[in-house]
CSV table of C-alpha atoms and ligand atoms in Angstrom, one decimal:
chain,number,residue,atom,x,y,z
A,1,MET,CA,157.3,-44.8,-119.3
A,2,TYR,CA,159.7,-44.8,-116.2
A,3,THR,CA,159.2,-47.1,-113.3
A,4,VAL,CA,161.1,-47.1,-110.2
A,5,ARG,CA,160.9,-48.1,-106.4
A,6,LYS,CA,162.2,-46.4,-103.1
A,7,VAL,CA,163.8,-48.9,-101.3
A,8,THR,CA,163.8,-46.2,-98.7
A,9,ASP,CA,162.8,-42.5,-98.4
A,10,ASP,CA,165.7,-41.7,-100.1
A,11,LEU,CA,167.2,-44.4,-102.0
A,12,TYR,CA,165.1,-46.0,-105.1
A,13,TRP,CA,165.6,-48.7,-107.3
A,14,VAL,CA,166.0,-47.6,-110.8
A,15,GLY,CA,167.0,-50.7,-112.5
A,16,ALA,CA,165.3,-52.6,-115.6
A,17,ASN,CA,164.0,-56.0,-116.5
A,18,GLU,CA,165.4,-57.7,-119.1
A,19,HIS,CA,162.8,-60.6,-121.1
A,20,ARG,CA,164.4,-61.3,-124.7
A,21,LEU,CA,167.9,-62.2,-123.6
A,22,ALA,CA,167.7,-66.0,-124.3
A,23,LEU,CA,171.2,-66.8,-122.7
A,24,PHE,CA,172.8,-64.8,-119.7
A,25,GLU,CA,176.6,-64.2,-120.4
A,26,ASN,CA,175.6,-66.1,-124.1
A,27,ILE,CA,176.1,-69.6,-122.1
A,28,HIS,CA,172.7,-69.9,-119.6
A,29,PRO,CA,169.3,-70.0,-120.9
A,30,LEU,CA,166.9,-67.6,-118.8
A,31,THR,CA,163.2,-68.2,-118.7
A,32,LYS,CA,161.8,-66.0,-117.0
A,33,GLY,CA,164.4,-63.0,-118.1
A,34,VAL,CA,166.7,-61.1,-115.6
A,35,SER,CA,166.7,-58.2,-114.1
A,36,TYR,CA,169.8,-55.7,-113.3
A,37,ASN,CA,169.2,-53.4,-110.9
A,38,SER,CA,170.6,-50.2,-110.0
A,39,TYR,CA,169.8,-47.9,-107.1
A,40,LEU,CA,170.2,-44.0,-106.6
A,41,LEU,CA,170.4,-41.9,-103.6
A,42,LEU,CA,168.9,-38.4,-103.3
A,43,ASP,CA,170.5,-37.3,-100.5
A,44,LYS,CA,172.9,-33.8,-100.0
A,45,LYS,CA,174.4,-35.3,-103.2
A,46,THR,CA,173.0,-37.5,-105.5
A,47,VAL,CA,174.7,-41.1,-105.9
A,48,LEU,CA,173.8,-43.8,-108.4
A,49,PHE,CA,175.1,-47.5,-107.7
A,50,ASP,CA,176.1,-49.1,-110.8
A,51,THR,CA,174.0,-49.1,-113.7
A,52,VAL,CA,172.9,-51.6,-115.6
A,53,ASP,CA,173.4,-53.8,-119.5
A,54,TRP,CA,173.1,-52.0,-122.7
A,55,ALA,CA,170.2,-53.6,-124.0
A,56,VAL,CA,168.0,-51.8,-121.4
A,57,CYS,CA,169.7,-48.8,-121.4
A,58,ARG,CA,167.1,-46.4,-122.4
A,59,GLN,CA,164.5,-47.7,-119.8
A,60,PHE,CA,167.2,-47.0,-117.1
A,61,LEU,CA,168.1,-43.9,-118.5
A,62,GLU,CA,164.0,-43.1,-118.5
A,63,ASN,CA,164.0,-44.1,-114.7
A,64,VAL,CA,167.5,-41.7,-113.4
A,65,GLU,CA,166.4,-38.7,-115.1
A,66,HIS,CA,162.3,-38.9,-112.9
A,67,VAL,CA,163.6,-39.7,-109.7
A,68,LEU,CA,166.6,-36.8,-110.3
A,69,ALA,CA,163.6,-34.6,-111.4
A,70,GLY,CA,166.0,-32.0,-112.4
A,71,ARG,CA,168.9,-32.4,-110.2
A,72,LYS,CA,172.5,-33.3,-111.5
A,73,LEU,CA,174.0,-36.1,-110.5
A,74,ASP,CA,177.2,-35.9,-108.4
A,75,TYR,CA,178.3,-39.4,-108.2
A,76,LEU,CA,178.4,-42.8,-109.8
A,77,VAL,CA,179.7,-46.2,-107.4
A,78,ILE,CA,180.3,-48.8,-109.3
A,79,ASN,CA,180.9,-51.8,-107.4
A,80,HIS,CA,181.0,-54.4,-110.3
A,81,LEU,CA,182.6,-53.7,-113.5
A,82,GLU,CA,181.5,-56.7,-115.6
A,83,PRO,CA,179.2,-55.3,-118.7
A,84,ASP,CA,175.7,-56.5,-117.6
A,85,HIS,CA,176.0,-53.5,-114.3
A,86,ALA,CA,178.5,-51.3,-116.4
A,87,ALA,CA,178.0,-51.1,-120.0
A,88,SER,CA,175.8,-47.7,-119.6
A,89,ILE,CA,178.6,-46.0,-118.0
A,90,ASP,CA,179.8,-44.2,-120.6
A,91,GLU,CA,176.1,-43.0,-121.7
A,92,ILE,CA,175.8,-42.0,-117.9
A,93,MET,CA,179.6,-39.7,-118.2
A,94,VAL,CA,177.5,-38.7,-121.2
A,95,ARG,CA,174.8,-37.0,-120.0
A,96,TYR,CA,175.2,-36.0,-116.9
A,97,PRO,CA,178.7,-34.2,-117.3
A,98,GLU,CA,179.4,-33.3,-114.0
A,99,THR,CA,179.3,-37.0,-112.5
A,100,ILE,CA,182.2,-37.7,-110.7
A,101,LEU,CA,182.8,-41.7,-110.5
A,102,ILE,CA,183.9,-43.6,-107.9
A,103,SER,CA,185.3,-47.2,-107.7
A,104,ASN,CA,188.7,-49.3,-107.2
A,105,GLU,CA,192.1,-49.2,-108.9
A,106,ARG,CA,191.0,-52.5,-110.6
A,107,ALA,CA,187.6,-51.0,-111.8
A,108,PHE,CA,189.5,-48.2,-113.2
A,109,MET,CA,192.0,-50.3,-115.1
A,110,GLN,CA,189.2,-52.4,-116.5
A,111,MET,CA,187.3,-49.2,-117.5
A,112,ARG,CA,190.1,-48.3,-119.6
A,113,GLN,CA,190.3,-52.0,-121.1
A,114,PHE,CA,186.8,-51.6,-121.9
A,115,GLY,CA,187.5,-48.3,-124.1
A,116,PHE,CA,185.5,-46.5,-121.7
A,117,ASN,CA,186.3,-42.7,-121.4
A,118,ILE,CA,186.4,-41.9,-118.3
A,119,ASP,CA,189.6,-38.5,-118.6
A,120,ASP,CA,189.9,-37.3,-114.7
A,121,ARG,CA,186.4,-37.6,-113.4
A,122,TYR,CA,186.9,-40.9,-110.7
A,123,ILE,CA,187.5,-40.7,-107.2
A,124,GLN,CA,189.8,-43.8,-106.5
A,125,ILE,CA,188.9,-45.2,-103.4
A,126,GLU,CA,190.7,-48.1,-101.3
A,127,GLU,CA,189.4,-50.9,-99.0
A,128,GLY,CA,187.9,-49.3,-95.7
A,129,ASP,CA,187.9,-45.9,-97.1
A,130,THR,CA,184.7,-43.8,-95.8
A,131,PHE,CA,183.1,-41.3,-98.1
A,132,SER,CA,180.3,-38.9,-96.7
A,133,PHE,CA,177.2,-37.6,-99.5
A,134,GLY,CA,175.6,-35.4,-97.0
A,135,ASP,CA,174.0,-37.4,-94.3
A,136,HIS,CA,174.8,-40.7,-95.8
A,137,VAL,CA,178.5,-41.6,-94.7
A,138,VAL,CA,179.7,-45.3,-97.0
A,139,THR,CA,182.5,-47.6,-96.4
A,140,PHE,CA,183.5,-50.0,-99.0
A,141,VAL,CA,184.4,-53.4,-98.7
A,142,TYR,CA,186.7,-55.7,-101.6
A,143,ALA,CA,184.5,-58.7,-102.3
A,144,PRO,CA,187.6,-60.1,-105.1
A,145,MET,CA,186.5,-63.1,-107.0
A,146,VAL,CA,182.4,-62.6,-106.0
A,147,HIS,CA,182.5,-62.2,-109.3
A,148,TRP,CA,185.3,-60.5,-111.1
A,149,PRO,CA,188.1,-59.5,-109.3
A,150,GLU,CA,187.6,-55.7,-109.1
A,151,ALA,CA,184.4,-56.9,-107.4
A,152,MET,CA,183.4,-54.8,-104.3
A,153,VAL,CA,180.0,-53.8,-101.8
A,154,THR,CA,179.9,-50.8,-100.6
A,155,PHE,CA,177.6,-50.5,-96.8
A,156,ASP,CA,176.2,-47.6,-96.5
A,157,THR,CA,176.6,-46.6,-92.4
A,158,THR,CA,173.8,-44.4,-92.2
A,159,ASN,CA,170.3,-46.1,-92.9
A,160,GLY,CA,172.0,-49.8,-93.3
A,161,VAL,CA,171.9,-50.7,-97.0
A,162,LEU,CA,174.5,-52.8,-98.5
A,163,PHE,CA,175.0,-52.6,-102.1
A,164,SER,CA,175.7,-56.8,-102.1
A,165,ALA,CA,176.8,-56.7,-106.5
A,166,ASP,CA,176.3,-59.7,-107.7
A,167,ALA,CA,176.0,-61.3,-104.0
A,168,PHE,CA,172.6,-62.3,-102.7
A,169,GLY,CA,171.7,-62.3,-106.9
A,170,SER,CA,169.0,-64.0,-109.0
A,171,PHE,CA,167.5,-64.5,-112.2
A,172,ASN,CA,163.7,-64.0,-112.9
A,173,SER,CA,162.9,-60.3,-114.4
A,174,LEU,CA,161.4,-58.4,-110.9
A,175,ASP,CA,158.5,-57.0,-113.5
A,176,GLY,CA,157.0,-54.8,-110.5
A,177,VAL,CA,158.3,-56.8,-107.3
A,178,LEU,CA,160.8,-55.5,-105.3
A,179,PHE,CA,161.2,-56.8,-101.7
A,180,ALA,CA,162.2,-60.5,-101.1
A,181,ASP,CA,159.1,-60.5,-98.9
A,182,GLU,CA,156.8,-59.4,-101.6
A,183,ILE,CA,157.1,-63.2,-103.2
A,184,ASP,CA,157.2,-66.6,-102.3
A,185,PHE,CA,160.7,-66.7,-102.9
A,186,ASP,CA,161.5,-70.2,-101.4
A,187,ARG,CA,158.8,-71.7,-103.6
A,188,ASP,CA,159.5,-69.3,-107.3
A,189,TRP,CA,162.7,-68.2,-107.0
A,190,LEU,CA,165.2,-70.4,-104.6
A,191,ASP,CA,165.6,-72.9,-107.7
A,192,GLU,CA,167.1,-69.7,-110.1
A,193,ALA,CA,168.7,-67.4,-107.5
A,194,ARG,CA,170.8,-71.2,-107.0
A,195,ARG,CA,170.9,-71.6,-110.4
A,196,TYR,CA,172.6,-67.9,-110.3
A,197,LEU,CA,174.7,-68.3,-108.0
A,198,THR,CA,175.6,-72.0,-108.9
A,199,ASN,CA,176.7,-71.2,-112.4
A,200,ILE,CA,178.2,-67.7,-112.3
A,201,VAL,CA,180.1,-67.7,-108.8
A,202,GLY,CA,180.1,-71.1,-108.3
A,203,LYS,CA,184.0,-71.8,-108.5
A,204,TYR,CA,184.6,-69.1,-106.2
A,205,GLY,CA,183.6,-70.6,-103.1
A,206,PRO,CA,186.2,-69.7,-101.0
A,207,GLN,CA,185.9,-66.0,-101.8
A,208,ILE,CA,182.2,-66.0,-101.4
A,209,GLN,CA,182.9,-67.6,-97.7
A,210,ALA,CA,186.2,-64.5,-97.6
A,211,LEU,CA,183.0,-62.1,-98.0
A,212,LEU,CA,180.4,-63.6,-95.4
A,213,GLY,CA,184.0,-63.7,-92.9
A,214,LYS,CA,184.9,-59.7,-93.7
A,215,ALA,CA,180.6,-58.9,-93.5
A,216,GLY,CA,180.2,-60.5,-90.7
A,217,PRO,CA,180.6,-57.8,-88.2
A,218,VAL,CA,178.8,-55.7,-90.0
A,219,LEU,CA,175.9,-57.9,-90.3
A,220,PRO,CA,174.1,-57.2,-87.0
A,221,ALA,CA,173.6,-53.0,-88.2
A,222,VAL,CA,172.2,-54.6,-92.3
A,223,LYS,CA,168.8,-53.1,-92.8
A,224,PHE,CA,168.4,-53.9,-96.8
A,225,ILE,CA,170.6,-56.5,-98.5
A,226,CYS,CA,170.4,-54.6,-102.6
A,227,PRO,CA,172.2,-57.0,-105.0
A,228,LEU,CA,172.7,-55.9,-108.9
A,229,HIS,CA,169.7,-59.2,-109.8
A,230,GLY,CA,166.6,-60.6,-108.3
A,231,PRO,CA,165.1,-58.5,-105.6
A,232,VAL,CA,166.2,-56.6,-102.2
A,233,TRP,CA,166.4,-58.1,-99.1
A,234,ARG,CA,164.9,-56.5,-95.7
A,235,LYS,CA,164.4,-59.6,-93.2
A,236,ASP,CA,164.8,-63.0,-93.7
A,237,PHE,CA,168.7,-62.2,-93.8
A,238,GLY,CA,169.5,-65.6,-92.1
A,239,TYR,CA,167.6,-67.7,-95.1
A,240,ILE,CA,169.3,-66.7,-98.0
A,241,ILE,CA,172.6,-66.1,-96.2
A,242,GLU,CA,172.7,-69.8,-95.0
A,243,LYS,CA,171.7,-70.8,-98.4
A,244,TYR,CA,175.1,-68.5,-99.7
A,245,ASP,CA,177.1,-70.4,-96.6
A,246,LYS,CA,176.2,-73.7,-98.3
A,247,TRP,CA,176.4,-73.2,-101.7
A,248,SER,CA,179.8,-71.6,-101.2
A,249,ARG,CA,181.2,-74.5,-98.7
A,250,TYR,CA,179.8,-77.2,-101.4
A,251,GLU,CA,177.6,-78.6,-98.4
A,252,PRO,CA,174.2,-79.8,-100.1
A,253,GLU,CA,171.0,-78.4,-99.3
A,254,VAL,CA,169.0,-81.7,-99.5
A,255,LYS,CA,169.6,-84.9,-98.7
A,256,GLY,CA,168.4,-86.9,-101.5
A,257,VAL,CA,169.2,-88.8,-105.1
A,258,LEU,CA,170.0,-87.0,-108.1
A,259,ILE,CA,169.9,-89.4,-111.0
A,260,ILE,CA,170.6,-87.8,-114.3
A,261,TYR,CA,170.6,-90.6,-117.6
A,262,ALA,CA,171.9,-90.0,-121.0
A,263,SER,CA,169.9,-92.5,-123.3
A,264,MET,CA,170.0,-92.7,-127.0
A,265,TYR,CA,166.9,-95.0,-127.5
A,266,GLY,CA,165.4,-95.2,-124.0
A,267,ASN,CA,167.4,-98.9,-122.2
A,268,THR,CA,169.7,-96.4,-120.2
A,269,GLU,CA,166.8,-94.3,-118.8
A,270,SER,CA,164.6,-97.2,-118.2
A,271,ALA,CA,167.0,-97.9,-115.6
A,272,ALA,CA,166.9,-94.7,-114.1
A,273,ILE,CA,163.9,-95.0,-113.5
A,274,ASN,CA,164.0,-98.4,-112.2
A,275,LEU,CA,166.6,-97.5,-109.7
A,276,ALA,CA,164.4,-94.3,-109.3
A,277,SER,CA,161.0,-95.8,-108.4
A,278,LYS,CA,163.2,-98.7,-106.0
A,279,LEU,CA,164.9,-95.9,-104.4
A,280,ARG,CA,161.5,-94.7,-103.4
A,281,GLU,CA,159.9,-98.4,-102.1
A,282,LYS,CA,162.6,-98.7,-100.1
A,283,GLY,CA,161.9,-94.9,-98.5
A,284,VAL,CA,164.1,-92.3,-100.1
A,285,LYS,CA,161.5,-89.2,-100.2
A,286,ASP,CA,164.1,-87.0,-102.5
A,287,VAL,CA,164.9,-88.6,-106.0
A,288,VAL,CA,164.6,-86.6,-108.9
A,289,VAL,CA,165.3,-87.3,-112.8
A,290,HIS,CA,166.5,-85.8,-115.3
A,291,ASP,CA,167.6,-86.3,-118.6
A,292,VAL,CA,170.5,-85.4,-119.6
A,293,SER,CA,169.7,-84.5,-123.1
A,294,ASN,CA,167.0,-82.0,-122.7
A,295,THR,CA,168.2,-80.3,-119.5
A,296,HIS,CA,170.3,-77.7,-120.0
A,297,VAL,CA,173.9,-78.5,-117.8
A,298,SER,CA,172.9,-75.2,-116.0
A,299,TRP,CA,169.8,-76.6,-114.2
A,300,LEU,CA,171.9,-79.8,-113.6
A,301,ILE,CA,174.1,-78.3,-112.1
A,302,SER,CA,172.2,-76.4,-109.9
A,303,GLU,CA,170.2,-79.2,-108.7
A,304,THR,CA,173.5,-81.0,-108.2
A,305,PHE,CA,175.1,-78.3,-105.6
A,306,LYS,CA,171.1,-79.4,-104.1
A,307,TYR,CA,171.7,-82.8,-103.9
A,308,SER,CA,174.0,-85.2,-101.3
A,309,HIS,CA,174.0,-88.4,-104.5
A,310,VAL,CA,174.3,-88.3,-107.9
A,311,VAL,CA,174.0,-91.5,-110.0
A,312,LEU,CA,175.4,-91.1,-113.6
A,313,ALA,CA,174.2,-93.1,-116.0
A,314,SER,CA,175.7,-93.2,-119.4
A,315,VAL,CA,175.5,-94.9,-122.8
A,316,THR,CA,178.8,-95.8,-123.9
A,317,TYR,CA,179.8,-93.9,-127.1
A,318,ASN,CA,182.5,-93.6,-129.1
A,319,LEU,CA,183.7,-95.8,-127.1
A,320,GLY,CA,183.8,-92.8,-124.5
A,321,ILE,CA,181.7,-91.4,-122.0
A,322,TYR,CA,178.2,-90.1,-124.0
A,323,PRO,CA,179.6,-85.6,-124.7
A,324,LEU,CA,176.5,-84.0,-122.8
A,325,ILE,CA,178.0,-86.3,-119.6
A,326,HIS,CA,180.5,-85.2,-120.3
A,327,ASN,CA,180.3,-81.4,-120.6
A,328,TYR,CA,178.2,-82.0,-117.6
A,329,LEU,CA,180.9,-82.8,-115.5
A,330,GLN,CA,183.8,-80.9,-117.2
A,331,ASP,CA,181.2,-78.1,-115.7
A,332,MET,CA,181.5,-80.0,-112.4
A,333,LYS,CA,185.1,-80.0,-111.7
A,334,ALA,CA,185.0,-76.3,-113.3
A,335,LEU,CA,182.7,-75.2,-110.5
A,336,ASN,CA,184.6,-76.8,-108.3
A,337,LEU,CA,181.7,-79.2,-106.8
A,338,GLN,CA,182.5,-81.1,-103.9
A,339,LYS,CA,181.7,-82.9,-100.9
A,340,ARG,CA,179.3,-85.6,-103.0
A,341,THR,CA,178.8,-89.2,-103.4
A,342,PHE,CA,178.6,-90.6,-106.9
A,343,ALA,CA,176.9,-94.0,-107.9
A,344,VAL,CA,177.7,-94.9,-111.8
A,345,ILE,CA,175.7,-96.9,-114.2
A,346,GLN,CA,177.3,-97.6,-117.9
A,347,ASN,CA,175.7,-99.0,-120.5
A,348,GLY,CA,176.9,-100.6,-123.6
A,349,THR,CA,175.9,-103.2,-126.1
A,350,TRP,CA,179.2,-104.3,-127.3
A,351,ALA,CA,182.4,-102.1,-125.3
A,352,PRO,CA,180.4,-100.9,-121.8
A,353,LYS,CA,183.3,-98.2,-121.0
A,354,SER,CA,181.0,-95.0,-119.9
A,355,GLY,CA,181.3,-96.1,-116.6
A,356,ASP,CA,185.2,-96.8,-115.9
A,357,LEU,CA,186.2,-93.3,-117.7
A,358,ILE,CA,182.9,-91.2,-115.8
A,359,ARG,CA,184.6,-92.5,-112.2
A,360,GLU,CA,188.4,-91.9,-113.4
A,361,PHE,CA,187.1,-88.5,-114.4
A,362,LEU,CA,185.5,-87.7,-110.9
A,363,ASP,CA,188.4,-89.5,-109.2
A,364,LYS,CA,190.9,-88.0,-110.1
A,365,GLU,CA,189.4,-84.1,-110.8
A,366,LEU,CA,186.6,-83.4,-108.1
A,367,LYS,CA,187.6,-82.9,-104.8
A,368,GLU,CA,185.7,-85.0,-101.4
A,369,ILE,CA,183.8,-86.6,-103.1
A,370,THR,CA,182.9,-90.8,-102.2
A,371,VAL,CA,182.0,-93.0,-105.5
A,372,LEU,CA,180.0,-95.9,-104.8
A,373,GLN,CA,182.2,-99.0,-105.4
A,374,ASP,CA,178.9,-101.0,-106.5
A,375,GLU,CA,178.2,-100.0,-110.2
A,376,LEU,CA,176.1,-101.4,-112.6
A,377,THR,CA,176.5,-102.6,-116.8
A,378,ILE,CA,174.0,-103.0,-118.7
A,379,ILE,CA,174.3,-104.9,-122.1
A,380,SER,CA,172.1,-102.8,-124.3
A,381,SER,CA,168.8,-102.9,-121.7
A,382,LEU,CA,167.9,-104.5,-118.1
A,383,ASN,CA,166.6,-106.9,-117.3
A,384,GLU,CA,165.9,-109.5,-114.7
A,385,GLU,CA,168.9,-111.0,-114.4
A,386,LYS,CA,170.4,-107.9,-113.6
A,387,GLU,CA,167.8,-107.0,-111.0
A,388,ALA,CA,170.1,-108.0,-107.8
A,389,ASP,CA,172.9,-105.4,-108.7
A,390,VAL,CA,170.4,-102.4,-109.1
A,391,ASP,CA,169.4,-103.8,-105.5
A,392,SER,CA,172.5,-104.0,-104.4
A,393,LEU,CA,173.1,-100.7,-105.7
A,394,VAL,CA,170.1,-99.2,-104.1
A,395,ASP,CA,171.2,-100.6,-101.3
A,396,SER,CA,174.8,-98.8,-101.1
A,397,ILE,CA,173.1,-95.7,-101.5
A,398,ILE,CA,170.4,-95.7,-98.7
A,399,GLU,CA,173.8,-96.9,-96.5
A,400,SER,CA,175.8,-94.5,-97.8
A,401,MET,CA,173.1,-91.3,-97.2
A,402,LYS,CA,172.9,-92.9,-93.5
A,403,GLU,CA,176.7,-91.3,-92.7
B,501,FEO,FE1,175.4,-59.7,-113.0
B,501,FEO,FE2,179.3,-60.8,-112.2
B,501,FEO,O1,177.5,-60.1,-113.1
């Protein structure tokens, strides 16, 4: 059965929701699914903007067929070629033999790499070109590395619809929702939007900044932002743009303390919670604690982008950093995390080394960070003799939060 929603009088959401996929990109856990958005414009010409993942192609085809209501599909605009959006291109081209693809040179090159059968049914555009579908005129803006090199956004200058590709997307299936103002986005979606952005495109902050800069002049004319995942924005643009601006500049959203611990038998955990308790006792309102062993690194990354201060508490394992903390550190590096203040707690029963190694990694591999000099070393378990060290670390963190 088709399920479509109207974005405007002549523009329809014809995407689909994915509930059965456990891991997005086969790496990031999905807890509430994800949507693959596609949009169909009924102008004098009919125009589809992007397709969907192969897993939901059947639903998508039903939606497209319903909205077309017997009309042929004239154009398919491809803004982004990652297969979660592009996998169904071939199927559309087979079912609608008169459809002409519209995209850029890099996208067509990638289509050939993926083995798509595009023949000569395509029009190659350049950045800044305009294209009329009848009443609607669109223009194309390249958005390289947001999130692949061929990525672009398409702006409909007639009705102010910005087809923003991966930008402004989010995890979570829509399940009947279309607009962000139909949900409590800040309460129910923001964490998944942050997890999506920071893990998928976090590395490319400068490129997101470049896109925001390019989009700046047209933003006053934007009336709808239609991303390829998650809800459509038709108001409160400032809210989501501010979030994207912060995330892509690697600026924390919250002045608070994120404590991540690795604990084999509960002793490092106990120290982490002792620290959290003392921070709260001294008035720090935002303190969160996560166990690296039962929190997927994609959530840890998202939280790390959120908070200003990060405490890493790790046992020493094979005379090194606990492997899951090491993996988390590697992800921070890969995703270009910057501008944070770190504190370190190390534990070891005969040769505590993890703290020194974490500190070395942070100093060497991350940019624009501060690592507090106060360091807590635990020998097997925290005891009263170390209480002064914990207090000193607490004071040092609080002092650094005043800056
Ligand atoms: Fe949702 Fe980069 O694809």
